[in-house]
Coordinates of C-alpha atoms in Angstrom, one line a residue:
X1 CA 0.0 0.0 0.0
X2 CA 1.4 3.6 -1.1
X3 CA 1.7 6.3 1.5
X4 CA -0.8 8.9 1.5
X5 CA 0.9 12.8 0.6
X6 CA -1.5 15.6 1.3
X7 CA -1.3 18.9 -0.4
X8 CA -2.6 22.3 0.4
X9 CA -3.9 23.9 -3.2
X10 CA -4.9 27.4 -3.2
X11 CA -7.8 27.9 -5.8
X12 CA -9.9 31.1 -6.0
X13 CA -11.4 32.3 -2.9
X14 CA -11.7 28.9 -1.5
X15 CA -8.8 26.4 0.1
X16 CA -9.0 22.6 -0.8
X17 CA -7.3 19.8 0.3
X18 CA -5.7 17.2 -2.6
X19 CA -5.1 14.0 -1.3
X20 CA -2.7 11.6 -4.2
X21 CA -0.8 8.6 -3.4
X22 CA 2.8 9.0 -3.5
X23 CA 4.6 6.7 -5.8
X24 CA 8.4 6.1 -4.9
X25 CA 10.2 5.4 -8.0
X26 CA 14.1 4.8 -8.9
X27 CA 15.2 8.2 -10.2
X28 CA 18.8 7.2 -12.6
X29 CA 19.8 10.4 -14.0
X30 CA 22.3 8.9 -15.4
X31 CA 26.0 9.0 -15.1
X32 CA 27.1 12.2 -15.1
X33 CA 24.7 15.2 -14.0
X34 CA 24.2 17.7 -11.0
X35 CA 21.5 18.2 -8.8
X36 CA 20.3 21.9 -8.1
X37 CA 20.0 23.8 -4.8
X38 CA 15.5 23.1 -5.5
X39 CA 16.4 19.6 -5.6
X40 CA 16.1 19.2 -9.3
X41 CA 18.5 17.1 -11.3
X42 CA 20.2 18.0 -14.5
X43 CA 22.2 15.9 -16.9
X44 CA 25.4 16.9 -17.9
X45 CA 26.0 13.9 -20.4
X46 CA 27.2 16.3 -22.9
X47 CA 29.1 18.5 -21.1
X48 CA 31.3 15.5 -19.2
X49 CA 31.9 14.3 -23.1
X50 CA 29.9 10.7 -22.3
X51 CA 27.2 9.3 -24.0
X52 CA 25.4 7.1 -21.5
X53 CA 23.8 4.6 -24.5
X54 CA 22.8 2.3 -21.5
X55 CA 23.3 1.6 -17.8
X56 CA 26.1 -0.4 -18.6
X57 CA 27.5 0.8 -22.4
X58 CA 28.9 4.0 -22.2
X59 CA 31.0 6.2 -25.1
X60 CA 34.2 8.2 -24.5
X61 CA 35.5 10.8 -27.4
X62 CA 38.6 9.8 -29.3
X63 CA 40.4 13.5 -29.1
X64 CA 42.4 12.3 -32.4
X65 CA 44.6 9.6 -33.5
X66 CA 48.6 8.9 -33.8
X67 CA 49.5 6.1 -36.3
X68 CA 46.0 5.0 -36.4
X69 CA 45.9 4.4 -32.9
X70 CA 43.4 5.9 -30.5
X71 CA 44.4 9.3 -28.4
X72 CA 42.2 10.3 -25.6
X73 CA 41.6 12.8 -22.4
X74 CA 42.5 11.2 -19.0
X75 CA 42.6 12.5 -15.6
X76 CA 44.6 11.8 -12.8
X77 CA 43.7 12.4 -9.2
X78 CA 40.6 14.5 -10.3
X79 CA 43.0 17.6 -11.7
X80 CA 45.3 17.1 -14.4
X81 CA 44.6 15.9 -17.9
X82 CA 46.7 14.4 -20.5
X83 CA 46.8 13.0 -23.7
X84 CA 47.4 9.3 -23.7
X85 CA 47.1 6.0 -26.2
X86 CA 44.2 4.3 -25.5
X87 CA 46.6 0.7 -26.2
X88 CA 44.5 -2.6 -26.0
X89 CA 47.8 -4.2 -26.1
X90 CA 49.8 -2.9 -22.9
X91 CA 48.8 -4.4 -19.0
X92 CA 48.9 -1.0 -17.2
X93 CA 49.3 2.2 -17.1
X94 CA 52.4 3.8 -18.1
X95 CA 53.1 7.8 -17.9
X96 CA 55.8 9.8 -18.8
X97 CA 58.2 11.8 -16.7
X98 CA 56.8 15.2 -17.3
X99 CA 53.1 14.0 -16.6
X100 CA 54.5 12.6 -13.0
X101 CA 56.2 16.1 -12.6
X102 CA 53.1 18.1 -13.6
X103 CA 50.4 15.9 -11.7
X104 CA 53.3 15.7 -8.6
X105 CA 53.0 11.9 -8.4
X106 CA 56.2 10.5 -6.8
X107 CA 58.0 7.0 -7.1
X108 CA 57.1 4.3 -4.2
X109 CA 59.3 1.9 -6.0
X110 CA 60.4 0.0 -9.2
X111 CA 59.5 -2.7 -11.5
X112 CA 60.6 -4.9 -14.2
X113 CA 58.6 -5.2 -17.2
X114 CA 58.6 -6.8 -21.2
X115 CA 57.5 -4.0 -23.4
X116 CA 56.5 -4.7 -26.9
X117 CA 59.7 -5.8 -28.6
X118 CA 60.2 -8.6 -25.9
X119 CA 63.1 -6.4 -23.9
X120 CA 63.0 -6.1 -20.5
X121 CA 63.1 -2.7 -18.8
X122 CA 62.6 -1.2 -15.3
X123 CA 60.2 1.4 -14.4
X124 CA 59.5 3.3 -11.3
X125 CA 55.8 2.6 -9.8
X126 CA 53.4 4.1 -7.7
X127 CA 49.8 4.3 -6.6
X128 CA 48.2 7.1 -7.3
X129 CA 44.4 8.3 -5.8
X130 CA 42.3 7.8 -9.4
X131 CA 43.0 7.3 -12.7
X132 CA 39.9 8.4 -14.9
X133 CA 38.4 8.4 -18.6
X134 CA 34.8 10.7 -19.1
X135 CA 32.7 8.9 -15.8
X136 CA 35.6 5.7 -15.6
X137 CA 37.3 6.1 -12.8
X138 CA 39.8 3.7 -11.2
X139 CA 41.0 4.3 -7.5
X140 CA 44.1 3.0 -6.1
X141 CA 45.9 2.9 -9.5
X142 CA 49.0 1.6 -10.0
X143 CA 50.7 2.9 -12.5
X144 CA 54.4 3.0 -14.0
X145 CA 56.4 6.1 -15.3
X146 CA 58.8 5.9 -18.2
X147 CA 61.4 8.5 -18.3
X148 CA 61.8 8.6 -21.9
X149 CA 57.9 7.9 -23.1
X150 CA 57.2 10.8 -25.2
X151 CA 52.9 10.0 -24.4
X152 CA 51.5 7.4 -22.0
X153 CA 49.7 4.4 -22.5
X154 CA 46.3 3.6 -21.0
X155 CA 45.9 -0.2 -20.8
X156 CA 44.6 -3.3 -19.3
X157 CA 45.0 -1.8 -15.5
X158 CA 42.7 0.7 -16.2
X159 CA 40.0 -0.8 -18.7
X160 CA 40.4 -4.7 -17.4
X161 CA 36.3 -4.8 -15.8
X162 CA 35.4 -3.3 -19.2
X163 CA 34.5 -4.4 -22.9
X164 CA 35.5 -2.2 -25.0
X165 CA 35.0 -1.4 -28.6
X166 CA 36.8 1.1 -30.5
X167 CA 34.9 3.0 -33.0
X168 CA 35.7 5.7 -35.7
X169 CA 35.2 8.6 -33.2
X170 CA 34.5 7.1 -29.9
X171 CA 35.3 4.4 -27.3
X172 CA 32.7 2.0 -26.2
X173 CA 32.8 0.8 -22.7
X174 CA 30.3 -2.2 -21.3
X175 CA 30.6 -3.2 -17.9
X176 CA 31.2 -6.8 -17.9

């Protein structure tokens, strides 16, 4: 049984009572939006450069592309944004020297990894706060810096609870 709201409804001359039931219903607004000071709530889809196609499939922009490959907006720590390769191919997340200076993210330690043509190299490491693409965020990321990368990579460690589909202009994400 729904609970009762009552209303008081000037009209004319005379004051009436309006008695409807109230009907409590899930309110998504989607994944990026604001609510107003009078409690309305505004999406901001467009303005956060996402395009919410379902609860669970979401589009990024691709900002351009290098060789072919995808380029797009990320933001670290909820300030900075940089330019990085979206690579389907790499298992984390590498930045360059000057994104570390700029976003003041500090070495913890150092690592060993294979990079593409099967040599091993060693990178300093970290975790940093939050690592996010359009409403994709990822807290508690680790991440590597490479002091001669001229752009970072964006891989696996970031996207790995995602499907994603790269498209002409966009990045599809479904949460798996």
């Amino acid at each position: 049984m729904q609970p009762i709201q009552s209303r008081w409804i000037g009209f004319s001359s005379r004051l009436m009572v309006l008695t409807v039931p109230s009907v409590t219903k899930a309110n998504d607004p989607g994944l990026c939006f604001m609510t107003t000071s009078s409690g309305k709530t505004i999406s901001l889809g467009e303005m956060c450069k996402v395009i919410q196609t379902t609860d669970t499939v979401f589009r990024i922009p691709i900002k351009r592309r290098q060789a072919k490959t995808a380029i797009i907006d990320v933001k670290f720590n909820g300030g900075q944004v940089f330019e990085m390769v979206f690579d389907t191919g790499a298992n984390g997340i590498l930045i360059t020297q000057e994104m570390a200076k700029k976003s003041n993210i500090k070495p913890a330690g150092k690592s060993r990894f294979t990079i593409a043509d099967g040599s091993v190299v060693e990178f300093q490491t970290t975790t940093i706060l939050s690592v996010s693409v359009g409403i994709v965020v990822v807290n508690n990321a680790q991440i590597s810096i490479a002091p001669k990368a001229e752009i970072g990579l964006l891989g696996h460690g970031f996207f790995d609870n995602y499907d994603v589909k790269i498209l002409q202009k966009q990045i599809e994400f479904h949460k798996c």
